[in-house]
Amino acid sequence: MDRILRATAADGFIKMSAVSAKDTVQRAKDIHKCTPTTAAALGRTLCAASMMGNLLKEDNGSLTIRINGGGPIGSIIAVSDSMGYVRGYVTNPAVDLPLRSDGKLDVGGAVGKDGMLTVSRDIGLAQPYVGSTELVSGEIAEDLTAYLLESEQVPSACGLGVLIDTDLSVKAAGGFIVQLMPGAPDEYIDVLEENIFMMDQLTTILAEDGLEAVFEQVLKGLPYHVVDEDEVGYRCYCSRERVGDAILGVGEGELESMINEGKDIDVSCQFCDTVYTFTPDDLRTLLDESKKA
């Protein structure tokens, strides 16, 4: 079971979220037929979105992370609901690159760093809250850390990781975000920096010791307690009704042309690849019902 844990430490001056999302990332990899490199890029972004979405206070809120660094992967989109359930896709999931000199997947090379990271929060207002920052490295965790500091003025540290096994399955995936609240003493910053510098590789911790061990290493020497735990996963909210509404968005004239062609149309969901087929009669029904509304 994939899950998110949230904790507070140091008398509330530190807040931390961490997610274990192996099954979620495997599901995304399978749906989109990702290579190891694109699975790592999409998986890291999904983990980040899940943790940030889980922090939304509005029950029907949603959070979207968009990344485009000008690299061959194209754009990465990850959307989370307020529980932390996510969905997402990459423009070019078949992209693969040689391993870096240190033997790791070249996520930064695939994403690129000539572009922006944008976070949109839809909390039911007329317009969503949108913040953007320039990419730092394309490795995503560093970029998200920069976003949280620059756009939201929250000193943070972020770790994200996806480990692909020799059989190309996802062996481990997850992440953490640790944030300092206003007024936090400098000594806490020093402890966190030392702990994060000395901690084992994130995916190794998740694969061998589990989610709780991430807190033990990041918050070592700082009293903490877990305040919440939630199950998360890959969840798409598409439906035939929603797709029908999207088709109506092309306009009455275009829809009449589609009906007159007399051919079925197939519409594929970008997030889960479900295909919805509409016959000319289905399209006529959509159009007639929209006129009655």
PDB file of C-alpha atoms in Angstrom:
ATOM      1  CA  MET A   1       0.000   0.000   0.000  1.00  0.00           C
ATOM      2  CA  ASP A   2       1.299   3.433  -0.945  1.00  0.00           C
ATOM      3  CA  ARG A   3       0.987   6.011   1.812  1.00  0.00           C
ATOM      4  CA  ILE A   4       1.906   9.456   3.046  1.00  0.00           C
ATOM      5  CA  LEU A   5       3.004  10.244   6.581  1.00  0.00           C
ATOM      6  CA  ARG A   6       3.099  13.745   8.056  1.00  0.00           C
ATOM      7  CA  ALA A   7       5.001  14.712  11.180  1.00  0.00           C
ATOM      8  CA  THR A   8       5.961  17.720  13.243  1.00  0.00           C
ATOM      9  CA  ALA A   9       9.263  18.138  15.069  1.00  0.00           C
ATOM     10  CA  ALA A  10      11.160  20.576  17.273  1.00  0.00           C
ATOM     11  CA  ASP A  11       8.120  22.031  19.057  1.00  0.00           C
ATOM     12  CA  GLY A  12       6.296  22.618  15.771  1.00  0.00           C
ATOM     13  CA  PHE A  13       9.085  24.576  14.106  1.00  0.00           C
ATOM     14  CA  ILE A  14       9.574  21.747  11.596  1.00  0.00           C
ATOM     15  CA  LYS A  15       6.927  20.057   9.457  1.00  0.00           C
ATOM     16  CA  MET A  16       7.662  17.067   7.276  1.00  0.00           C
ATOM     17  CA  SER A  17       5.773  14.940   4.773  1.00  0.00           C
ATOM     18  CA  ALA A  18       7.048  11.754   3.189  1.00  0.00           C
ATOM     19  CA  VAL A  19       5.476   9.408   0.666  1.00  0.00           C
ATOM     20  CA  SER A  20       6.139   5.845  -0.413  1.00  0.00           C
ATOM     21  CA  ALA A  21       4.686   5.449  -3.909  1.00  0.00           C
ATOM     22  CA  LYS A  22       6.123   2.343  -5.563  1.00  0.00           C
ATOM     23  CA  ASP A  23       2.757   1.040  -6.827  1.00  0.00           C
ATOM     24  CA  THR A  24       1.636   4.499  -7.946  1.00  0.00           C
ATOM     25  CA  VAL A  25       4.712   5.023 -10.093  1.00  0.00           C
ATOM     26  CA  GLN A  26       4.537   1.468 -11.452  1.00  0.00           C
ATOM     27  CA  ARG A  27       0.951   2.138 -12.515  1.00  0.00           C
ATOM     28  CA  ALA A  28       1.979   5.349 -14.282  1.00  0.00           C
ATOM     29  CA  LYS A  29       4.903   3.578 -15.956  1.00  0.00           C
ATOM     30  CA  ASP A  30       2.614   0.804 -17.221  1.00  0.00           C
ATOM     31  CA  ILE A  31      -0.130   3.145 -18.480  1.00  0.00           C
ATOM     32  CA  HIS A  32       2.208   5.392 -20.422  1.00  0.00           C
ATOM     33  CA  LYS A  33       4.788   2.744 -21.397  1.00  0.00           C
ATOM     34  CA  CYS A  34       7.591   4.831 -19.917  1.00  0.00           C
ATOM     35  CA  THR A  35      11.272   4.087 -20.265  1.00  0.00           C
ATOM     36  CA  PRO A  36      13.263   3.997 -17.005  1.00  0.00           C
ATOM     37  CA  THR A  37      14.307   7.621 -17.525  1.00  0.00           C
ATOM     38  CA  THR A  38      10.819   8.970 -18.174  1.00  0.00           C
ATOM     39  CA  ALA A  39       9.380   6.785 -15.406  1.00  0.00           C
ATOM     40  CA  ALA A  40      11.839   8.379 -12.985  1.00  0.00           C
ATOM     41  CA  ALA A  41      10.980  11.901 -14.149  1.00  0.00           C
ATOM     42  CA  LEU A  42       7.223  11.348 -14.048  1.00  0.00           C
ATOM     43  CA  GLY A  43       7.469   9.361 -10.802  1.00  0.00           C
ATOM     44  CA  ARG A  44       9.375  12.079  -8.984  1.00  0.00           C
ATOM     45  CA  THR A  45       6.831  14.663 -10.097  1.00  0.00           C
ATOM     46  CA  LEU A  46       3.908  12.467  -9.040  1.00  0.00           C
ATOM     47  CA  CYS A  47       5.473  12.010  -5.586  1.00  0.00           C
ATOM     48  CA  ALA A  48       5.927  15.767  -5.206  1.00  0.00           C
ATOM     49  CA  ALA A  49       2.360  16.469  -6.297  1.00  0.00           C
ATOM     50  CA  SER A  50       1.002  13.819  -3.937  1.00  0.00           C
ATOM     51  CA  MET A  51       2.711  15.328  -0.894  1.00  0.00           C
ATOM     52  CA  MET A  52       1.737  18.895  -1.787  1.00  0.00           C
ATOM     53  CA  GLY A  53      -1.840  17.957  -2.673  1.00  0.00           C
ATOM     54  CA  ASN A  54      -2.176  16.097   0.609  1.00  0.00           C
ATOM     55  CA  LEU A  55      -1.486  19.395   2.412  1.00  0.00           C
ATOM     56  CA  LEU A  56      -4.480  21.146   0.836  1.00  0.00           C
ATOM     57  CA  LYS A  57      -7.140  21.978   3.396  1.00  0.00           C
ATOM     58  CA  GLU A  58     -10.055  22.047   0.936  1.00  0.00           C
ATOM     59  CA  ASP A  59     -11.781  18.676   0.448  1.00  0.00           C
ATOM     60  CA  ASN A  60     -12.363  19.260  -3.266  1.00  0.00           C
ATOM     61  CA  GLY A  61      -9.079  21.038  -3.904  1.00  0.00           C
ATOM     62  CA  SER A  62      -6.525  19.948  -6.450  1.00  0.00           C
ATOM     63  CA  LEU A  63      -2.901  20.743  -7.193  1.00  0.00           C
ATOM     64  CA  THR A  64      -1.107  20.556 -10.522  1.00  0.00           C
ATOM     65  CA  ILE A  65       2.636  20.587 -11.171  1.00  0.00           C
ATOM     66  CA  ARG A  66       3.791  21.399 -14.709  1.00  0.00           C
ATOM     67  CA  ILE A  67       7.429  21.112 -15.724  1.00  0.00           C
ATOM     68  CA  ASN A  68       8.939  21.932 -19.089  1.00  0.00           C
ATOM     69  CA  GLY A  69      12.691  22.353 -19.267  1.00  0.00           C
ATOM     70  CA  GLY A  70      13.159  22.199 -23.016  1.00  0.00           C
ATOM     71  CA  GLY A  71      14.544  18.658 -22.897  1.00  0.00           C
ATOM     72  CA  PRO A  72      13.511  15.722 -25.100  1.00  0.00           C
ATOM     73  CA  ILE A  73      10.952  14.495 -22.578  1.00  0.00           C
ATOM     74  CA  GLY A  74       8.747  17.518 -23.304  1.00  0.00           C
ATOM     75  CA  SER A  75       6.294  18.490 -20.572  1.00  0.00           C
ATOM     76  CA  ILE A  76       5.535  16.635 -17.349  1.00  0.00           C
ATOM     77  CA  ILE A  77       2.096  17.066 -15.787  1.00  0.00           C
ATOM     78  CA  ALA A  78       1.122  15.698 -12.374  1.00  0.00           C
ATOM     79  CA  VAL A  79      -2.225  16.352 -10.705  1.00  0.00           C
ATOM     80  CA  SER A  80      -3.142  15.532  -7.099  1.00  0.00           C
ATOM     81  CA  ASP A  81      -6.418  15.703  -5.235  1.00  0.00           C
ATOM     82  CA  SER A  82      -6.567  16.861  -1.627  1.00  0.00           C
ATOM     83  CA  MET A  83      -5.994  13.332  -0.333  1.00  0.00           C
ATOM     84  CA  GLY A  84      -2.795  12.807  -2.313  1.00  0.00           C
ATOM     85  CA  TYR A  85      -4.152  10.551  -5.064  1.00  0.00           C
ATOM     86  CA  VAL A  86      -2.398  11.456  -8.296  1.00  0.00           C
ATOM     87  CA  ARG A  87      -2.430  11.113 -12.049  1.00  0.00           C
ATOM     88  CA  GLY A  88      -0.040  12.404 -14.672  1.00  0.00           C
ATOM     89  CA  TYR A  89       1.724  12.019 -17.994  1.00  0.00           C
ATOM     90  CA  VAL A  90       4.786  13.029 -19.980  1.00  0.00           C
ATOM     91  CA  THR A  91       4.706  14.303 -23.557  1.00  0.00           C
ATOM     92  CA  ASN A  92       7.314  11.844 -24.847  1.00  0.00           C
ATOM     93  CA  PRO A  93       7.339   8.734 -22.621  1.00  0.00           C
ATOM     94  CA  ALA A  94       9.553   6.752 -25.049  1.00  0.00           C
ATOM     95  CA  VAL A  95      12.589   9.027 -24.527  1.00  0.00           C
ATOM     96  CA  ASP A  96      15.618   7.274 -23.058  1.00  0.00           C
ATOM     97  CA  LEU A  97      19.134   8.521 -22.454  1.00  0.00           C
ATOM     98  CA  PRO A  98      22.418   6.834 -21.538  1.00  0.00           C
ATOM     99  CA  LEU A  99      23.157   6.582 -17.817  1.00  0.00           C
ATOM    100  CA  ARG A 100      25.138   9.399 -16.269  1.00  0.00           C
ATOM    101  CA  SER A 101      28.810   8.895 -15.436  1.00  0.00           C
ATOM    102  CA  ASP A 102      27.797   7.975 -11.860  1.00  0.00           C
ATOM    103  CA  GLY A 103      25.535   5.197 -13.151  1.00  0.00           C
ATOM    104  CA  LYS A 104      22.259   7.006 -12.386  1.00  0.00           C
ATOM    105  CA  LEU A 105      19.391   7.804 -14.713  1.00  0.00           C
ATOM    106  CA  ASP A 106      19.857  11.104 -16.516  1.00  0.00           C
ATOM    107  CA  VAL A 107      16.577  12.718 -15.473  1.00  0.00           C
ATOM    108  CA  GLY A 108      18.033  16.222 -15.644  1.00  0.00           C
ATOM    109  CA  GLY A 109      19.202  15.639 -19.203  1.00  0.00           C
ATOM    110  CA  ALA A 110      15.794  14.344 -20.248  1.00  0.00           C
ATOM    111  CA  VAL A 111      13.874  17.174 -18.579  1.00  0.00           C
ATOM    112  CA  GLY A 112      16.307  19.989 -19.360  1.00  0.00           C
ATOM    113  CA  LYS A 113      16.638  23.150 -17.293  1.00  0.00           C
ATOM    114  CA  ASP A 114      15.725  25.867 -19.791  1.00  0.00           C
ATOM    115  CA  GLY A 115      12.182  26.389 -18.608  1.00  0.00           C
ATOM    116  CA  MET A 116       9.783  26.651 -15.706  1.00  0.00           C
ATOM    117  CA  LEU A 117       8.213  24.709 -12.874  1.00  0.00           C
ATOM    118  CA  THR A 118       4.637  25.848 -12.283  1.00  0.00           C
ATOM    119  CA  VAL A 119       2.335  24.893  -9.423  1.00  0.00           C
ATOM    120  CA  SER A 120      -1.412  25.568  -9.631  1.00  0.00           C
ATOM    121  CA  ARG A 121      -3.721  25.194  -6.647  1.00  0.00           C
ATOM    122  CA  ASP A 122      -7.440  25.012  -7.365  1.00  0.00           C
ATOM    123  CA  ILE A 123      -9.273  25.539  -4.079  1.00  0.00           C
ATOM    124  CA  GLY A 124     -12.676  26.458  -5.458  1.00  0.00           C
ATOM    125  CA  LEU A 125     -12.070  30.147  -6.063  1.00  0.00           C
ATOM    126  CA  ALA A 126     -12.757  31.918  -9.355  1.00  0.00           C
ATOM    127  CA  GLN A 127      -9.115  31.531 -10.359  1.00  0.00           C
ATOM    128  CA  PRO A 128      -6.509  29.014  -9.141  1.00  0.00           C
ATOM    129  CA  TYR A 129      -3.427  30.202  -7.289  1.00  0.00           C
ATOM    130  CA  VAL A 130      -0.473  29.865  -9.672  1.00  0.00           C
ATOM    131  CA  GLY A 131       3.225  30.207  -8.883  1.00  0.00           C
ATOM    132  CA  SER A 132       6.238  29.605 -11.133  1.00  0.00           C
ATOM    133  CA  THR A 133      10.011  29.522 -10.872  1.00  0.00           C
ATOM    134  CA  GLU A 134      12.788  28.874 -13.337  1.00  0.00           C
ATOM    135  CA  LEU A 135      14.214  25.369 -13.283  1.00  0.00           C
ATOM    136  CA  VAL A 136      17.505  24.892 -11.478  1.00  0.00           C
ATOM    137  CA  SER A 137      18.651  21.476 -12.671  1.00  0.00           C
ATOM    138  CA  GLY A 138      15.766  19.512 -14.165  1.00  0.00           C
ATOM    139  CA  GLU A 139      16.282  16.874 -11.470  1.00  0.00           C
ATOM    140  CA  ILE A 140      12.933  17.995  -9.982  1.00  0.00           C
ATOM    141  CA  ALA A 141      13.730  17.804  -6.229  1.00  0.00           C
ATOM    142  CA  GLU A 142      16.141  20.740  -6.463  1.00  0.00           C
ATOM    143  CA  ASP A 143      13.677  22.587  -8.648  1.00  0.00           C
ATOM    144  CA  LEU A 144      10.846  22.061  -6.177  1.00  0.00           C
ATOM    145  CA  THR A 145      13.038  23.248  -3.296  1.00  0.00           C
ATOM    146  CA  ALA A 146      13.749  26.438  -5.246  1.00  0.00           C
ATOM    147  CA  TYR A 147      10.044  26.884  -5.992  1.00  0.00           C
ATOM    148  CA  LEU A 148       9.016  26.560  -2.349  1.00  0.00           C
ATOM    149  CA  LEU A 149      11.567  29.149  -1.291  1.00  0.00           C
ATOM    150  CA  GLU A 150      11.134  31.649  -4.124  1.00  0.00           C
ATOM    151  CA  SER A 151       7.414  31.440  -4.818  1.00  0.00           C
ATOM    152  CA  GLU A 152       6.029  30.523  -1.408  1.00  0.00           C
ATOM    153  CA  GLN A 153       8.783  31.906   0.866  1.00  0.00           C
ATOM    154  CA  VAL A 154       9.038  28.642   2.785  1.00  0.00           C
ATOM    155  CA  PRO A 155      12.594  27.407   3.523  1.00  0.00           C
ATOM    156  CA  SER A 156      12.410  23.740   2.561  1.00  0.00           C
ATOM    157  CA  ALA A 157      14.374  20.688   1.603  1.00  0.00           C
ATOM    158  CA  CYS A 158      13.006  18.125  -0.812  1.00  0.00           C
ATOM    159  CA  GLY A 159      14.141  14.641  -1.761  1.00  0.00           C
ATOM    160  CA  LEU A 160      12.570  12.590  -4.559  1.00  0.00           C
ATOM    161  CA  GLY A 161      13.592   9.247  -5.981  1.00  0.00           C
ATOM    162  CA  VAL A 162      12.546   6.390  -8.252  1.00  0.00           C
ATOM    163  CA  LEU A 163      14.567   3.170  -8.365  1.00  0.00           C
ATOM    164  CA  ILE A 164      14.111   0.945 -11.422  1.00  0.00           C
ATOM    165  CA  ASP A 165      14.989  -2.731 -10.894  1.00  0.00           C
ATOM    166  CA  THR A 166      16.945  -4.896 -13.325  1.00  0.00           C
ATOM    167  CA  ASP A 167      13.664  -6.309 -14.703  1.00  0.00           C
ATOM    168  CA  LEU A 168      12.576  -2.689 -15.426  1.00  0.00           C
ATOM    169  CA  SER A 169       9.914  -2.735 -12.693  1.00  0.00           C
ATOM    170  CA  VAL A 170       9.747   0.010 -10.078  1.00  0.00           C
ATOM    171  CA  LYS A 171      11.624  -1.218  -7.010  1.00  0.00           C
ATOM    172  CA  ALA A 172      11.077   1.881  -4.886  1.00  0.00           C
ATOM    173  CA  ALA A 173       9.649   5.373  -5.295  1.00  0.00           C
ATOM    174  CA  GLY A 174       8.925   8.201  -2.933  1.00  0.00           C
ATOM    175  CA  GLY A 175       9.952  11.518  -1.542  1.00  0.00           C
ATOM    176  CA  PHE A 176      10.018  13.888   1.392  1.00  0.00           C
ATOM    177  CA  ILE A 177       9.484  17.593   1.968  1.00  0.00           C
ATOM    178  CA  VAL A 178      10.703  19.135   5.215  1.00  0.00           C
ATOM    179  CA  GLN A 179       9.851  22.757   5.966  1.00  0.00           C
ATOM    180  CA  LEU A 180      10.919  25.298   8.569  1.00  0.00           C
ATOM    181  CA  MET A 181       8.239  27.434  10.157  1.00  0.00           C
ATOM    182  CA  PRO A 182       8.768  31.148  10.860  1.00  0.00           C
ATOM    183  CA  GLY A 183      11.008  31.780  13.863  1.00  0.00           C
ATOM    184  CA  ALA A 184      12.782  28.429  13.712  1.00  0.00           C
ATOM    185  CA  PRO A 185      16.181  28.658  15.456  1.00  0.00           C
ATOM    186  CA  ASP A 186      19.249  28.400  13.224  1.00  0.00           C
ATOM    187  CA  GLU A 187      20.386  25.307  15.100  1.00  0.00           C
ATOM    188  CA  TYR A 188      17.505  23.344  13.567  1.00  0.00           C
ATOM    189  CA  ILE A 189      18.671  24.353  10.102  1.00  0.00           C
ATOM    190  CA  ASP A 190      22.152  23.062  10.893  1.00  0.00           C
ATOM    191  CA  VAL A 191      20.822  19.734  12.166  1.00  0.00           C
ATOM    192  CA  LEU A 192      18.588  19.197   9.139  1.00  0.00           C
ATOM    193  CA  GLU A 193      21.328  20.079   6.675  1.00  0.00           C
ATOM    194  CA  GLU A 194      23.723  17.643   8.354  1.00  0.00           C
ATOM    195  CA  ASN A 195      21.117  14.873   8.498  1.00  0.00           C
ATOM    196  CA  ILE A 196      20.130  15.233   4.849  1.00  0.00           C
ATOM    197  CA  PHE A 197      23.755  15.363   3.757  1.00  0.00           C
ATOM    198  CA  MET A 198      24.577  12.191   5.708  1.00  0.00           C
ATOM    199  CA  MET A 199      21.394  10.189   5.018  1.00  0.00           C
ATOM    200  CA  ASP A 200      21.394   7.079   2.858  1.00  0.00           C
ATOM    201  CA  GLN A 201      20.012   7.259  -0.667  1.00  0.00           C
ATOM    202  CA  LEU A 202      16.266   7.818  -0.410  1.00  0.00           C
ATOM    203  CA  THR A 203      15.211   4.884  -2.568  1.00  0.00           C
ATOM    204  CA  THR A 204      17.547   2.579  -0.625  1.00  0.00           C
ATOM    205  CA  ILE A 205      15.884   3.621   2.641  1.00  0.00           C
ATOM    206  CA  LEU A 206      12.416   3.032   1.178  1.00  0.00           C
ATOM    207  CA  ALA A 207      13.314  -0.325  -0.372  1.00  0.00           C
ATOM    208  CA  GLU A 208      15.159  -1.721   2.634  1.00  0.00           C
ATOM    209  CA  ASP A 209      13.745  -0.035   5.739  1.00  0.00           C
ATOM    210  CA  GLY A 210      10.423   1.556   4.850  1.00  0.00           C
ATOM    211  CA  LEU A 211       8.805   4.967   5.038  1.00  0.00           C
ATOM    212  CA  GLU A 212       9.253   5.490   8.768  1.00  0.00           C
ATOM    213  CA  ALA A 213      13.027   5.224   8.381  1.00  0.00           C
ATOM    214  CA  VAL A 214      13.008   8.346   6.187  1.00  0.00           C
ATOM    215  CA  PHE A 215      11.791  10.365   9.175  1.00  0.00           C
ATOM    216  CA  GLU A 216      14.349   8.719  11.445  1.00  0.00           C
ATOM    217  CA  GLN A 217      17.194   9.828   9.180  1.00  0.00           C
ATOM    218  CA  VAL A 218      15.986  13.298   8.162  1.00  0.00           C
ATOM    219  CA  LEU A 219      14.880  14.232  11.693  1.00  0.00           C
ATOM    220  CA  LYS A 220      17.673  12.465  13.559  1.00  0.00           C
ATOM    221  CA  GLY A 221      18.295  14.180  16.905  1.00  0.00           C
ATOM    222  CA  LEU A 222      15.014  16.110  16.722  1.00  0.00           C
ATOM    223  CA  PRO A 223      11.991  14.879  18.718  1.00  0.00           C
ATOM    224  CA  TYR A 224       9.082  14.325  16.345  1.00  0.00           C
ATOM    225  CA  HIS A 225       5.697  12.673  16.201  1.00  0.00           C
ATOM    226  CA  VAL A 226       3.583  11.506  13.270  1.00  0.00           C
ATOM    227  CA  VAL A 227       0.354  13.512  13.064  1.00  0.00           C
ATOM    228  CA  ASP A 228      -1.353  11.932  10.052  1.00  0.00           C
ATOM    229  CA  GLU A 229      -1.236   8.956   7.699  1.00  0.00           C
ATOM    230  CA  ASP A 230      -3.108   8.580   4.418  1.00  0.00           C
ATOM    231  CA  GLU A 231      -3.305   5.915   1.750  1.00  0.00           C
ATOM    232  CA  VAL A 232      -2.528   7.213  -1.741  1.00  0.00           C
ATOM    233  CA  GLY A 233      -2.385   5.826  -5.249  1.00  0.00           C
ATOM    234  CA  TYR A 234      -2.827   6.507  -8.962  1.00  0.00           C
ATOM    235  CA  ARG A 235      -6.390   7.647  -9.596  1.00  0.00           C
ATOM    236  CA  CYS A 236      -7.931   9.147 -12.716  1.00  0.00           C
ATOM    237  CA  TYR A 237     -11.271  10.941 -12.606  1.00  0.00           C
ATOM    238  CA  CYS A 238     -12.123  10.705 -16.292  1.00  0.00           C
ATOM    239  CA  SER A 239     -15.583   9.515 -17.341  1.00  0.00           C
ATOM    240  CA  ARG A 240     -17.679   9.308 -20.473  1.00  0.00           C
ATOM    241  CA  GLU A 241     -19.725  12.278 -19.235  1.00  0.00           C
ATOM    242  CA  ARG A 242     -16.614  14.435 -18.754  1.00  0.00           C
ATOM    243  CA  VAL A 243     -15.292  13.501 -22.171  1.00  0.00           C
ATOM    244  CA  GLY A 244     -18.670  14.364 -23.663  1.00  0.00           C
ATOM    245  CA  ASP A 245     -18.483  17.810 -22.054  1.00  0.00           C
ATOM    246  CA  ALA A 246     -15.030  18.268 -23.573  1.00  0.00           C
ATOM    247  CA  ILE A 247     -16.325  17.333 -27.023  1.00  0.00           C
ATOM    248  CA  LEU A 248     -19.045  19.966 -26.708  1.00  0.00           C
ATOM    249  CA  GLY A 249     -16.276  22.475 -26.162  1.00  0.00           C
ATOM    250  CA  VAL A 250     -15.308  22.307 -29.858  1.00  0.00           C
ATOM    251  CA  GLY A 251     -18.429  24.328 -30.687  1.00  0.00           C
ATOM    252  CA  GLU A 252     -21.736  23.613 -32.410  1.00  0.00           C
ATOM    253  CA  GLY A 253     -20.463  24.137 -35.949  1.00  0.00           C
ATOM    254  CA  GLU A 254     -17.510  21.780 -35.582  1.00  0.00           C
ATOM    255  CA  LEU A 255     -19.680  19.190 -33.872  1.00  0.00           C
ATOM    256  CA  GLU A 256     -22.210  19.318 -36.755  1.00  0.00           C
ATOM    257  CA  SER A 257     -19.328  18.694 -39.183  1.00  0.00           C
ATOM    258  CA  MET A 258     -18.196  15.680 -37.160  1.00  0.00           C
ATOM    259  CA  ILE A 259     -21.730  14.279 -37.177  1.00  0.00           C
ATOM    260  CA  ASN A 260     -22.120  14.795 -40.930  1.00  0.00           C
ATOM    261  CA  GLU A 261     -18.886  12.886 -41.595  1.00  0.00           C
ATOM    262  CA  GLY A 262     -20.682   9.809 -40.279  1.00  0.00           C
ATOM    263  CA  LYS A 263     -17.642   8.352 -38.544  1.00  0.00           C
ATOM    264  CA  ASP A 264     -17.045   7.241 -34.979  1.00  0.00           C
ATOM    265  CA  ILE A 265     -14.572   9.327 -33.010  1.00  0.00           C
ATOM    266  CA  ASP A 266     -12.232   7.968 -30.351  1.00  0.00           C
ATOM    267  CA  VAL A 267     -11.112  10.183 -27.488  1.00  0.00           C
ATOM    268  CA  SER A 268      -8.234   8.969 -25.299  1.00  0.00           C
ATOM    269  CA  CYS A 269      -7.698  10.192 -21.750  1.00  0.00           C
ATOM    270  CA  GLN A 270      -4.197  11.646 -21.384  1.00  0.00           C
ATOM    271  CA  PHE A 271      -3.897  10.422 -17.805  1.00  0.00           C
ATOM    272  CA  CYS A 272      -5.048   6.791 -18.011  1.00  0.00           C
ATOM    273  CA  ASP A 273      -5.229   6.060 -21.757  1.00  0.00           C
ATOM    274  CA  THR A 274      -8.874   4.930 -21.524  1.00  0.00           C
ATOM    275  CA  VAL A 275     -10.484   5.292 -24.959  1.00  0.00           C
ATOM    276  CA  TYR A 276     -14.048   6.565 -25.246  1.00  0.00           C
ATOM    277  CA  THR A 277     -15.847   5.966 -28.554  1.00  0.00           C
ATOM    278  CA  PHE A 278     -18.656   8.241 -29.716  1.00  0.00           C
ATOM    279  CA  THR A 279     -20.803   7.328 -32.724  1.00  0.00           C
ATOM    280  CA  PRO A 280     -22.478   9.995 -34.880  1.00  0.00           C
ATOM    281  CA  ASP A 281     -25.718   9.212 -33.015  1.00  0.00           C
ATOM    282  CA  ASP A 282     -23.924   9.765 -29.685  1.00  0.00           C
ATOM    283  CA  LEU A 283     -22.652  13.112 -30.938  1.00  0.00           C
ATOM    284  CA  ARG A 284     -26.139  14.115 -32.085  1.00  0.00           C
ATOM    285  CA  THR A 285     -27.535  13.245 -28.653  1.00  0.00           C
ATOM    286  CA  LEU A 286     -24.824  15.338 -26.983  1.00  0.00           C
ATOM    287  CA  LEU A 287     -25.612  18.304 -29.204  1.00  0.00           C
ATOM    288  CA  ASP A 288     -29.381  18.034 -28.771  1.00  0.00           C
ATOM    289  CA  GLU A 289     -29.121  17.745 -24.984  1.00  0.00           C
ATOM    290  CA  SER A 290     -26.774  20.714 -24.799  1.00  0.00           C
ATOM    291  CA  LYS A 291     -29.328  22.847 -26.665  1.00  0.00           C
ATOM    292  CA  LYS A 292     -32.027  21.875 -24.160  1.00  0.00           C
ATOM    293  CA  ALA A 293     -29.859  22.756 -21.153  1.00  0.00           C
TER     294      ALA A 293
END
